[in-house]
PDB file of C-alpha atoms in Angstrom:
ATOM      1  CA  UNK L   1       0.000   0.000   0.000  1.00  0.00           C
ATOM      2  CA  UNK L   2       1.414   3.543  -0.717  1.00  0.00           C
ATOM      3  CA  UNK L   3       1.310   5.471   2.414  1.00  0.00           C
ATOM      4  CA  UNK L   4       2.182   9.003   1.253  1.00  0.00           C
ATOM      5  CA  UNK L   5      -0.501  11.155   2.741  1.00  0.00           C
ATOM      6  CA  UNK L   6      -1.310  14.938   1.988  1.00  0.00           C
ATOM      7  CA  UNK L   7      -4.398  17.059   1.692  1.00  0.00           C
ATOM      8  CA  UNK L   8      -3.785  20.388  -1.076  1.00  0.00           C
ATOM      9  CA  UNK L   9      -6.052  23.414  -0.485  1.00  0.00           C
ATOM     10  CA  UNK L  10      -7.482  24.157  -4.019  1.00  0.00           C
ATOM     11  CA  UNK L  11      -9.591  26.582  -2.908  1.00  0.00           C
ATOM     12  CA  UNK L  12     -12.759  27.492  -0.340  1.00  0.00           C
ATOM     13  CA  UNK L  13     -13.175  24.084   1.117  1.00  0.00           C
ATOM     14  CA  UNK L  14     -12.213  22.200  -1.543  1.00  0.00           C
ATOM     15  CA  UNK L  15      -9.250  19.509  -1.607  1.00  0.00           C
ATOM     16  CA  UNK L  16      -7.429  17.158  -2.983  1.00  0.00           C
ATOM     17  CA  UNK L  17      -6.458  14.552  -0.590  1.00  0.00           C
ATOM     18  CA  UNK L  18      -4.172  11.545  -0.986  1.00  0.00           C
ATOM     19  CA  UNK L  19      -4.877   8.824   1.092  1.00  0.00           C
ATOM     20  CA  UNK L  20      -4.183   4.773   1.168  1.00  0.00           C
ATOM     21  CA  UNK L  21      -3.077   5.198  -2.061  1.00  0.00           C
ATOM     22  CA  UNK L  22      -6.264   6.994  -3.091  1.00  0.00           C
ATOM     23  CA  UNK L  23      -6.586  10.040  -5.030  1.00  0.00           C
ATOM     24  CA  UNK L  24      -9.681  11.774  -3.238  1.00  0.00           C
ATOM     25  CA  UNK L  25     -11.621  15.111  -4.467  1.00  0.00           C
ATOM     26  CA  UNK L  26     -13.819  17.069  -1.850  1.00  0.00           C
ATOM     27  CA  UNK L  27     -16.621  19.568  -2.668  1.00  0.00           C
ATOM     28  CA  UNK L  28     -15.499  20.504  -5.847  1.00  0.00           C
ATOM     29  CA  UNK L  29     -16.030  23.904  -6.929  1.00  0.00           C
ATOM     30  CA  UNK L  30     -14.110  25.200 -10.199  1.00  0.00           C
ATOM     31  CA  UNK L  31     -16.776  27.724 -10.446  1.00  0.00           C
ATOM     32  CA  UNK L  32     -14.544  31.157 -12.278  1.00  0.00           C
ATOM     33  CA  UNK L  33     -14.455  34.204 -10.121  1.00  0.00           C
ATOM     34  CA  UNK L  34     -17.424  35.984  -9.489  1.00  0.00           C
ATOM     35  CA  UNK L  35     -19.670  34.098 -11.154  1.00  0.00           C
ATOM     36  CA  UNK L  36     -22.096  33.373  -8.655  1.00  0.00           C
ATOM     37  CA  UNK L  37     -24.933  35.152  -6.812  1.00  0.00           C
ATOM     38  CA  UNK L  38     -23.364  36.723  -3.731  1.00  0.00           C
ATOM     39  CA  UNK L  39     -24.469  35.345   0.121  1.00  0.00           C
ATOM     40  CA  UNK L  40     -25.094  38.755   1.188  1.00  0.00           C
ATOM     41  CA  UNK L  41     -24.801  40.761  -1.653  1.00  0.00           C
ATOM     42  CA  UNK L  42     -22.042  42.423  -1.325  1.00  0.00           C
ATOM     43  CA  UNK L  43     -19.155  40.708  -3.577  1.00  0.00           C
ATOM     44  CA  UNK L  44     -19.958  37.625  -6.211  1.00  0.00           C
ATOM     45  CA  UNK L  45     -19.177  34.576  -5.472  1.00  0.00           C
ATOM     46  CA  UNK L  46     -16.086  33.381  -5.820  1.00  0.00           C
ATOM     47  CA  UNK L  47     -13.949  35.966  -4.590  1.00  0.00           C
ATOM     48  CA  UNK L  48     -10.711  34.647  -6.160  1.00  0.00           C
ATOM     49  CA  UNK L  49      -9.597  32.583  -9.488  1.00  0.00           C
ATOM     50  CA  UNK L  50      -8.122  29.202  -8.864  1.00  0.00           C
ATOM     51  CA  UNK L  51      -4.659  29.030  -8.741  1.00  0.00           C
ATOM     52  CA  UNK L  52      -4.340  25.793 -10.908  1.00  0.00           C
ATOM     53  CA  UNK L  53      -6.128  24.451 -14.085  1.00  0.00           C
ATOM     54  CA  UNK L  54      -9.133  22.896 -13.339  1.00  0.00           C
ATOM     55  CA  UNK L  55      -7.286  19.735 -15.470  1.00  0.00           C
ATOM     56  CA  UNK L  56      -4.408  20.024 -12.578  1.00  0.00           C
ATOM     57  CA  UNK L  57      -7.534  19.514 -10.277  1.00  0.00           C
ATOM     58  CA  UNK L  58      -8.810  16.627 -11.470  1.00  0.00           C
ATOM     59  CA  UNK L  59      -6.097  14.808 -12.836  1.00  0.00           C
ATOM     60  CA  UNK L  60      -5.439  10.914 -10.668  1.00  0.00           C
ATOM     61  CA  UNK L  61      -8.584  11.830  -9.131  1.00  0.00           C
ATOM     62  CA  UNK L  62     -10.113   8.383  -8.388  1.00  0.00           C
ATOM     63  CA  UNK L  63     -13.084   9.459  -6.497  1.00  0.00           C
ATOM     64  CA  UNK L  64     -15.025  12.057  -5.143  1.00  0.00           C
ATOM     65  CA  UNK L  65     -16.368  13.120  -1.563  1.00  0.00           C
ATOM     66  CA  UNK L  66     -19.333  15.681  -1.054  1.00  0.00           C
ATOM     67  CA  UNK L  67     -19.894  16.699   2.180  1.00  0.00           C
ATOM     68  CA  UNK L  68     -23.097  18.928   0.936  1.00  0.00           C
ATOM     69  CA  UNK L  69     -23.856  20.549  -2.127  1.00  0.00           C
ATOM     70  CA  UNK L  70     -24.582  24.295  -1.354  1.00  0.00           C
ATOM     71  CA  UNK L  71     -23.361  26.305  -4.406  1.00  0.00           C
ATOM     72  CA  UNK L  72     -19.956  27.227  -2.371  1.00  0.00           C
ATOM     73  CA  UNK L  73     -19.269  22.905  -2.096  1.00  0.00           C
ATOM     74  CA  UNK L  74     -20.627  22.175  -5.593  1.00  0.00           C
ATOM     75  CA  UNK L  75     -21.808  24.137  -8.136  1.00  0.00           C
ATOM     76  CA  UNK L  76     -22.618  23.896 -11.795  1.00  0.00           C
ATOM     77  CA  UNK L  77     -19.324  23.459 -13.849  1.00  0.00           C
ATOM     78  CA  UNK L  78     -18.674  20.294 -11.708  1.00  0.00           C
ATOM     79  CA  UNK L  79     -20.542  18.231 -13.985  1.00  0.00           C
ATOM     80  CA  UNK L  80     -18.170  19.973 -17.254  1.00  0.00           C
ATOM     81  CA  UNK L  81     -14.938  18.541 -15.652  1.00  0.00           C
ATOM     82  CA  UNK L  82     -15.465  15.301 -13.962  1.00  0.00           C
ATOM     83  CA  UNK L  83     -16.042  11.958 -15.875  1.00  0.00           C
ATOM     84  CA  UNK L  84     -19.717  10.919 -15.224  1.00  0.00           C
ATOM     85  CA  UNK L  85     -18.691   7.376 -14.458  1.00  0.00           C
ATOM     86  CA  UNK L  86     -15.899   8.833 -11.428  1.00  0.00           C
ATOM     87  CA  UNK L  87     -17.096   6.834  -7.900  1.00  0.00           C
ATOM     88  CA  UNK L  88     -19.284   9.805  -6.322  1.00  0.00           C
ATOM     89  CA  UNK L  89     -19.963   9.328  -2.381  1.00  0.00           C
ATOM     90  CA  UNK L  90     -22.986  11.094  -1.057  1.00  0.00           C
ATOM     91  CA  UNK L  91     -24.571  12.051   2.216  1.00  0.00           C
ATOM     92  CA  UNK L  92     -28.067  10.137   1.422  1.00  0.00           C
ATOM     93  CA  UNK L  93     -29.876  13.369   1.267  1.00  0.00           C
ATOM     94  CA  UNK L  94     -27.693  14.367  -1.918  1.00  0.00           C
ATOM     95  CA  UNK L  95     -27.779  11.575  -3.962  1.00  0.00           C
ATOM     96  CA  UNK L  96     -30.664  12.574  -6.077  1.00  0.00           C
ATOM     97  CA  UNK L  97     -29.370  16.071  -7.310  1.00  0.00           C
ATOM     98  CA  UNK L  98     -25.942  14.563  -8.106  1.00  0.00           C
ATOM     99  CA  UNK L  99     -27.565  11.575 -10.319  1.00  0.00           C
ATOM    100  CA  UNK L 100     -29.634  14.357 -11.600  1.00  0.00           C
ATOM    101  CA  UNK L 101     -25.913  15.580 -12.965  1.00  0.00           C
ATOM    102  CA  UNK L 102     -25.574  13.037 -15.064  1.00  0.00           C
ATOM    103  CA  UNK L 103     -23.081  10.994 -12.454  1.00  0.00           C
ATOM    104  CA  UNK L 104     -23.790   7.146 -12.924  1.00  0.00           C
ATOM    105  CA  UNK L 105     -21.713   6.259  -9.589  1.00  0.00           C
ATOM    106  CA  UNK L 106     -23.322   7.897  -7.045  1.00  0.00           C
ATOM    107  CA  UNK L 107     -22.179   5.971  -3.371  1.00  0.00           C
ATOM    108  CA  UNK L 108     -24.716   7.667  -0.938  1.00  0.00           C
ATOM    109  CA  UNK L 109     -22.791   6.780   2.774  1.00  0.00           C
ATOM    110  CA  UNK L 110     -25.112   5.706   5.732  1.00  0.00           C
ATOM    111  CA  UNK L 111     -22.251   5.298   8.081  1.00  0.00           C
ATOM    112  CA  UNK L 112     -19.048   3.647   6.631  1.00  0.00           C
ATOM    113  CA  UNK L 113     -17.899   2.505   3.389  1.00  0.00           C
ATOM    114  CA  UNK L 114     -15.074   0.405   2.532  1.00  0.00           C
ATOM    115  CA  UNK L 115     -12.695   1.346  -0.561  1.00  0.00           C
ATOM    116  CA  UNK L 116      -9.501  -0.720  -0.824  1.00  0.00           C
ATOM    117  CA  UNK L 117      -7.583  -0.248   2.531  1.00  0.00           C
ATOM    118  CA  UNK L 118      -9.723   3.190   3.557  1.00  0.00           C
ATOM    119  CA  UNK L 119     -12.341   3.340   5.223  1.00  0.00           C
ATOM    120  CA  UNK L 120     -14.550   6.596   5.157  1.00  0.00           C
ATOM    121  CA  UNK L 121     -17.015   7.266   7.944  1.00  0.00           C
ATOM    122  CA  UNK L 122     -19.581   9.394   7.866  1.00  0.00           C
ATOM    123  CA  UNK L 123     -20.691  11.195  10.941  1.00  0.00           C
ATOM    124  CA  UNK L 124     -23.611  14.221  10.797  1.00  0.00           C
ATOM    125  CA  UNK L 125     -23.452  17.894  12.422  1.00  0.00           C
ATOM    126  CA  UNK L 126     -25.404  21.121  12.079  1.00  0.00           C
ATOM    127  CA  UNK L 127     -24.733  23.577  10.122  1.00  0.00           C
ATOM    128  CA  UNK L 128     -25.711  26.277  12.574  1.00  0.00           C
ATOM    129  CA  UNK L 129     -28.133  26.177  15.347  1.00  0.00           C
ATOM    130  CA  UNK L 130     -31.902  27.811  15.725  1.00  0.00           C
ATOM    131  CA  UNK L 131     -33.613  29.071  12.517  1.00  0.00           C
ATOM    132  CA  UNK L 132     -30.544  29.424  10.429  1.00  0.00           C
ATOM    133  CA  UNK L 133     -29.435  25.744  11.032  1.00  0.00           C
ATOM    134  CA  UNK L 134     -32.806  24.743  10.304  1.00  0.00           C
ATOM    135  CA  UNK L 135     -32.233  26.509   6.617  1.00  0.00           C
ATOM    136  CA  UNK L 136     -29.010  25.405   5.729  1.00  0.00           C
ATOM    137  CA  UNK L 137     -29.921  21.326   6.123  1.00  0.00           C
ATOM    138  CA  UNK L 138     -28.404  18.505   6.512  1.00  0.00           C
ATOM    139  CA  UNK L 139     -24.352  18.690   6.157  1.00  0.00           C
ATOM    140  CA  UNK L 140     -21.582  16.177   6.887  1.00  0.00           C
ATOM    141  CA  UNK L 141     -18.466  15.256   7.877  1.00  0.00           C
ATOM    142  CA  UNK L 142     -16.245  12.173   7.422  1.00  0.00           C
ATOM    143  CA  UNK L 143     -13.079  10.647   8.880  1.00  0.00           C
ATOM    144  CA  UNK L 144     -10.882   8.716   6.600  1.00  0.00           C
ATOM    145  CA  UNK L 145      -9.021   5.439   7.974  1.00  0.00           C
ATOM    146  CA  UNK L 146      -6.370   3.169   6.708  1.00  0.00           C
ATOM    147  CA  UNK L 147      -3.727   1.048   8.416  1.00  0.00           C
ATOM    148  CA  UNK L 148      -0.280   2.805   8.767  1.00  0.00           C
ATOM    149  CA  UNK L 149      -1.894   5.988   7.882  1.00  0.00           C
ATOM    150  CA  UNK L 150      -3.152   9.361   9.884  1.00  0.00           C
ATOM    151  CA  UNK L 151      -6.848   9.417  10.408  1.00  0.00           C
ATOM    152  CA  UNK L 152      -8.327  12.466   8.993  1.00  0.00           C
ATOM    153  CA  UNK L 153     -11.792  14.058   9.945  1.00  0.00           C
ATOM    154  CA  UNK L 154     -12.909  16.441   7.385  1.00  0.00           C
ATOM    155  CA  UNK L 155     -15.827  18.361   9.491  1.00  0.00           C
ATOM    156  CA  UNK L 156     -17.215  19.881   6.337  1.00  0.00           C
ATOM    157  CA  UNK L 157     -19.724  23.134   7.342  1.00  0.00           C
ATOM    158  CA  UNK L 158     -20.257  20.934  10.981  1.00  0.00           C
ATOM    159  CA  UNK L 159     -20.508  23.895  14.028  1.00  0.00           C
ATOM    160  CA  UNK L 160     -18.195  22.688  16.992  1.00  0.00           C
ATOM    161  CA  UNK L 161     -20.415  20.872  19.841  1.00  0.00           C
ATOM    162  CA  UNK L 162     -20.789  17.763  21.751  1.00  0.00           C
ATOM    163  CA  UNK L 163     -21.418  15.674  18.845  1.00  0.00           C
ATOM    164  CA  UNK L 164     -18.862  16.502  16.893  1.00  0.00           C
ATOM    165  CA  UNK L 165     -16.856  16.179  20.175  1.00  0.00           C
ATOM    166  CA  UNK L 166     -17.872  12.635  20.609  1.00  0.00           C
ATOM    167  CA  UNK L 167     -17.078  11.876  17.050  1.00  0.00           C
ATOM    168  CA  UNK L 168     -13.382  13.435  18.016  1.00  0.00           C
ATOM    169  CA  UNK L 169     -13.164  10.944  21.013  1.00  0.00           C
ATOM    170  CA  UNK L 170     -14.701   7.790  18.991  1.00  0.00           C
ATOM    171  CA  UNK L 171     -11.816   7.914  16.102  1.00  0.00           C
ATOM    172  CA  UNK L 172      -9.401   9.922  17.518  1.00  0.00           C
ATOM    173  CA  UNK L 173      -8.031  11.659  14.402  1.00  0.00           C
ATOM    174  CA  UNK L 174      -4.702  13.386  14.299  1.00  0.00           C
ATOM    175  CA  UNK L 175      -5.660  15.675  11.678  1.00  0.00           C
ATOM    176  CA  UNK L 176      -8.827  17.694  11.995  1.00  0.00           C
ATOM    177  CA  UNK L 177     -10.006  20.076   8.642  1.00  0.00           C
ATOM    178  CA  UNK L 178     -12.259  22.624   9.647  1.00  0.00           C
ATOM    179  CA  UNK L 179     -14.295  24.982   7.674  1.00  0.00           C
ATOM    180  CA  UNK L 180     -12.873  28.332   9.523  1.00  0.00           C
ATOM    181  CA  UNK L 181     -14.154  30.969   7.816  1.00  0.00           C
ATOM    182  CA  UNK L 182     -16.939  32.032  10.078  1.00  0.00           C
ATOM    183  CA  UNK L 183     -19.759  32.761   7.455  1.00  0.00           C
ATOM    184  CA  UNK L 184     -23.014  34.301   8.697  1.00  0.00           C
ATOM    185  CA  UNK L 185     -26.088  35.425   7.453  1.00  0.00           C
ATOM    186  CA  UNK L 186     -26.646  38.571   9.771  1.00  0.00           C
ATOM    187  CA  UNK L 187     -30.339  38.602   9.942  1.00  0.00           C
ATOM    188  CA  UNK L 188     -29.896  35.357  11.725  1.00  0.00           C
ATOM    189  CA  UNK L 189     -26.586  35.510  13.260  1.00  0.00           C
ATOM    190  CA  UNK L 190     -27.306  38.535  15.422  1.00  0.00           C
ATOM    191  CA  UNK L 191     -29.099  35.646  17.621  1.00  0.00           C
ATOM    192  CA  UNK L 192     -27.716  32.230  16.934  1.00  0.00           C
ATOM    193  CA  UNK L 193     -24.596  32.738  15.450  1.00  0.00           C
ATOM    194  CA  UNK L 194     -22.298  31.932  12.864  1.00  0.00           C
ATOM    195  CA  UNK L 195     -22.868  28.558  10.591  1.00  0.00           C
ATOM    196  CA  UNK L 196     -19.531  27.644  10.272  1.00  0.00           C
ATOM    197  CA  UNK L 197     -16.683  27.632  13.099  1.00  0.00           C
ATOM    198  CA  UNK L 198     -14.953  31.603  13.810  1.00  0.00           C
ATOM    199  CA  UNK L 199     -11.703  32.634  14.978  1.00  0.00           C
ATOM    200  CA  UNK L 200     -13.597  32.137  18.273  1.00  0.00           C
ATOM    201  CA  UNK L 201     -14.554  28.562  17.776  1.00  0.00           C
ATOM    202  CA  UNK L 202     -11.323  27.403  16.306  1.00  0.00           C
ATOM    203  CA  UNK L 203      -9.563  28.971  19.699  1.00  0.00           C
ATOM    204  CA  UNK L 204     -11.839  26.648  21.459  1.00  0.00           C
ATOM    205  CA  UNK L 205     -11.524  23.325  19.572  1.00  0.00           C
ATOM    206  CA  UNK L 206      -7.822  23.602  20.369  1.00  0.00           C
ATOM    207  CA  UNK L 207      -8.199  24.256  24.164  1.00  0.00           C
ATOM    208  CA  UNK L 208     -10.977  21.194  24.025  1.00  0.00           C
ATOM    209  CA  UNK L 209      -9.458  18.852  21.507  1.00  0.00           C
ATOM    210  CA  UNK L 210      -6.016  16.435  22.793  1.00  0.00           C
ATOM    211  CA  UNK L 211      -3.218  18.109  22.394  1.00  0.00           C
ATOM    212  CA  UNK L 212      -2.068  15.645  19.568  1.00  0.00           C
ATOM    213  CA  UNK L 213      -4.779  16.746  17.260  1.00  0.00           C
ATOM    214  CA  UNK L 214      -3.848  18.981  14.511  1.00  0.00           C
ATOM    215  CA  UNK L 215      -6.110  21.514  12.491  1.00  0.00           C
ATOM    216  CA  UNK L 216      -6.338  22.154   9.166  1.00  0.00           C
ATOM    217  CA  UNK L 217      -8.020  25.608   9.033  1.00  0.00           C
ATOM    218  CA  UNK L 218      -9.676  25.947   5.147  1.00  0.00           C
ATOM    219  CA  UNK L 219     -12.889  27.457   3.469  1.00  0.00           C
ATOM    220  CA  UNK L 220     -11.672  31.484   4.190  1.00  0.00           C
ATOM    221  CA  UNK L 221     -10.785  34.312   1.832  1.00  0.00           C
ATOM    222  CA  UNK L 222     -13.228  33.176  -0.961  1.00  0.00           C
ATOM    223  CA  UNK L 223     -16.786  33.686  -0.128  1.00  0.00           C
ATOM    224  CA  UNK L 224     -18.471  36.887   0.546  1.00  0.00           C
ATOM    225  CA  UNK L 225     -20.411  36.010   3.698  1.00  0.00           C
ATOM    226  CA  UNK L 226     -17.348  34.152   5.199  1.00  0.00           C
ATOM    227  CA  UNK L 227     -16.175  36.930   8.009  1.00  0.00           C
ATOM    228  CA  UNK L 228     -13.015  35.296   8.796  1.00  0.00           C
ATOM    229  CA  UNK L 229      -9.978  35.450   6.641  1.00  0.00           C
ATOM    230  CA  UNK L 230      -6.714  33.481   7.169  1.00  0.00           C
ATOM    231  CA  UNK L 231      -4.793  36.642   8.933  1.00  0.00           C
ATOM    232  CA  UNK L 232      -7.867  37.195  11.637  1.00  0.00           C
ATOM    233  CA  UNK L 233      -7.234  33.000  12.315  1.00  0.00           C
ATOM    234  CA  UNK L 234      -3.420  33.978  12.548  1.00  0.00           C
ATOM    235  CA  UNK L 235      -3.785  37.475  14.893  1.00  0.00           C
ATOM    236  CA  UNK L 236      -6.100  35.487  17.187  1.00  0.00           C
ATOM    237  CA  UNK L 237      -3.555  32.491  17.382  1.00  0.00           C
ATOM    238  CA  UNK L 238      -0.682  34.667  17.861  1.00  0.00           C
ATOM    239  CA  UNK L 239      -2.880  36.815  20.394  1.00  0.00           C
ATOM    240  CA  UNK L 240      -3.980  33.603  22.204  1.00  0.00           C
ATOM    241  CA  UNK L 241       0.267  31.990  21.926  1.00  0.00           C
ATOM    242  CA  UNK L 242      -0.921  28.654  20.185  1.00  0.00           C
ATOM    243  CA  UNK L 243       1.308  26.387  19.168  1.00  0.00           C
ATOM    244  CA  UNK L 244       1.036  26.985  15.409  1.00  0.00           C
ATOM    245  CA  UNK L 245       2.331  23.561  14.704  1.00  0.00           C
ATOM    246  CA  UNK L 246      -1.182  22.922  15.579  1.00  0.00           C
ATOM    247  CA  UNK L 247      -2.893  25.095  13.403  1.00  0.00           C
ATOM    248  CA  UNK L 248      -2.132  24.383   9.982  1.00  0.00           C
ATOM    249  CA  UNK L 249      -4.052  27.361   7.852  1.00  0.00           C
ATOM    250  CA  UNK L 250      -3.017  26.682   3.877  1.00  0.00           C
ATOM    251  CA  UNK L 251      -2.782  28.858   1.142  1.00  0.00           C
ATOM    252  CA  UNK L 252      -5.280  28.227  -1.938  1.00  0.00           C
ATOM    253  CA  UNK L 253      -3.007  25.400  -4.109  1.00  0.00           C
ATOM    254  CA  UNK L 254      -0.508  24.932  -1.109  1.00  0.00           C
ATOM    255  CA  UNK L 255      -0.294  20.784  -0.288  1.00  0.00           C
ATOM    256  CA  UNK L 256       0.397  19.713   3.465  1.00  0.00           C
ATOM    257  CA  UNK L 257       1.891  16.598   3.767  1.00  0.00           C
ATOM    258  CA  UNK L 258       0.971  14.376   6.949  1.00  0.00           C
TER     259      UNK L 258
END
């Protein structure tokens, strides 16, 4: 089995992961800059242009992950770049609009699937809590697993609470990829919050989580209703004296290798 293991920031929460000697896409979004309907409207989404070719994307690719498929996970041009017949693993709630695509392998995940030596599990969250969370539906997260490799949980737009928590002490990853950027929706956020993890909540993860655990902070400087950018993670950090070998923030196209 090849055991080199690295996740590459493409951009917004999207990656390309190698793992067990699988090449692994999640929530792809090639979408060209500003070409979709701002959050808030104030600044089309995306903010920035990929830093690759969408064929440097996609090439080895040998399956695909979707933790949701809100426009900023998956949106319209994914269907132009992938090959219909690519393995395509679904929460069960998304399977539908991603056949709808034209993809013939869609994999909807209960709880665990098996491909060659990895495992992916898939555990649920909220995607914000009270009347906003309600809106936003269901979203998930899922921890890869392979013998002599790191286990990975990729939160995907999951809020930190107990549940995710518990999911931290059942598979006890040592890398953690959290969706950092703090996006809000203010007519709702004035009472219950953000709908993805802040500078705030990413301080807090690291005083709750082991100290073994590493974060990978992603999905920042790219979407208009995203508040946090990668320098308000690293001011707080520094403010707060973390150990930045625990907070891993990447640059869009930058690979980390576990």
């Amino acid at each position: 089995m090849e055991k080199e293991t690295s996740v590459r920031l493409v951009r917004n929460a999207t990656l390309k992961i190698r793992y067990a000697g699988h090449t692994v896409l999640i929530d792809p979004f090639f979408a060209d800059k500003g070409t979709i309907q701002s959050a808030l409207g104030v600044n089309k989404s995306p903010r920035v242009h990929l830093t690759m070719p969408i064929d440097e994307i996609t090439e080895g690719v040998d399956m695909v992950l979707q933790t949701h498929i809100h426009p900023d996970h998956y949106d319209a041009t994914v269907k132009e770049h992938l090959p219909k017949d690519i393995p395509y693993y679904t929460q069960p709630q998304d399977k539908e609009t991603v056949e709808q695509d034209g993809f013939t392998q869609v994999k909807p995940i209960e709880d665990m699937t098996v491909s060659g030596n990895m495992t992916i599990h898939r555990v649920s969250g909220h995607h914000g809590f009270g009347k906003i969370g309600e809106m936003m539906g269901a979203v998930s997260g899922y921890v890869l697993t392979a013998e002599d490799c790191p286990t990975i949980y990729i939160m995907g737009d999951c809020k930190w609470e107990k549940c995710i928590a518990e999911t931290v002490e059942r598979f006890k990853p040592d890398y953690i990829v959290v969706n950092s950027g703090g996006a809000i929706f203010p007519e709702f956020s004035k009472v219950d919050g953000s709908i993805i993890p802040d500078e705030d909540e990413v301080m807090r993860m690291l005083d709750e989580l082991p100290t073994n655990v590493k974060l990978i902070a992603v999905h920042m400087d790219a979407i208009d209703h995203c508040q946090i950018t990668r320098e308000i993670l690293r001011n707080e950090a520094r403010h707060r004296k973390i150990d930045m070998n625990r907070l891993i923030i990447p640059e869009d196209g930058e690979t980390v290798d576990l």
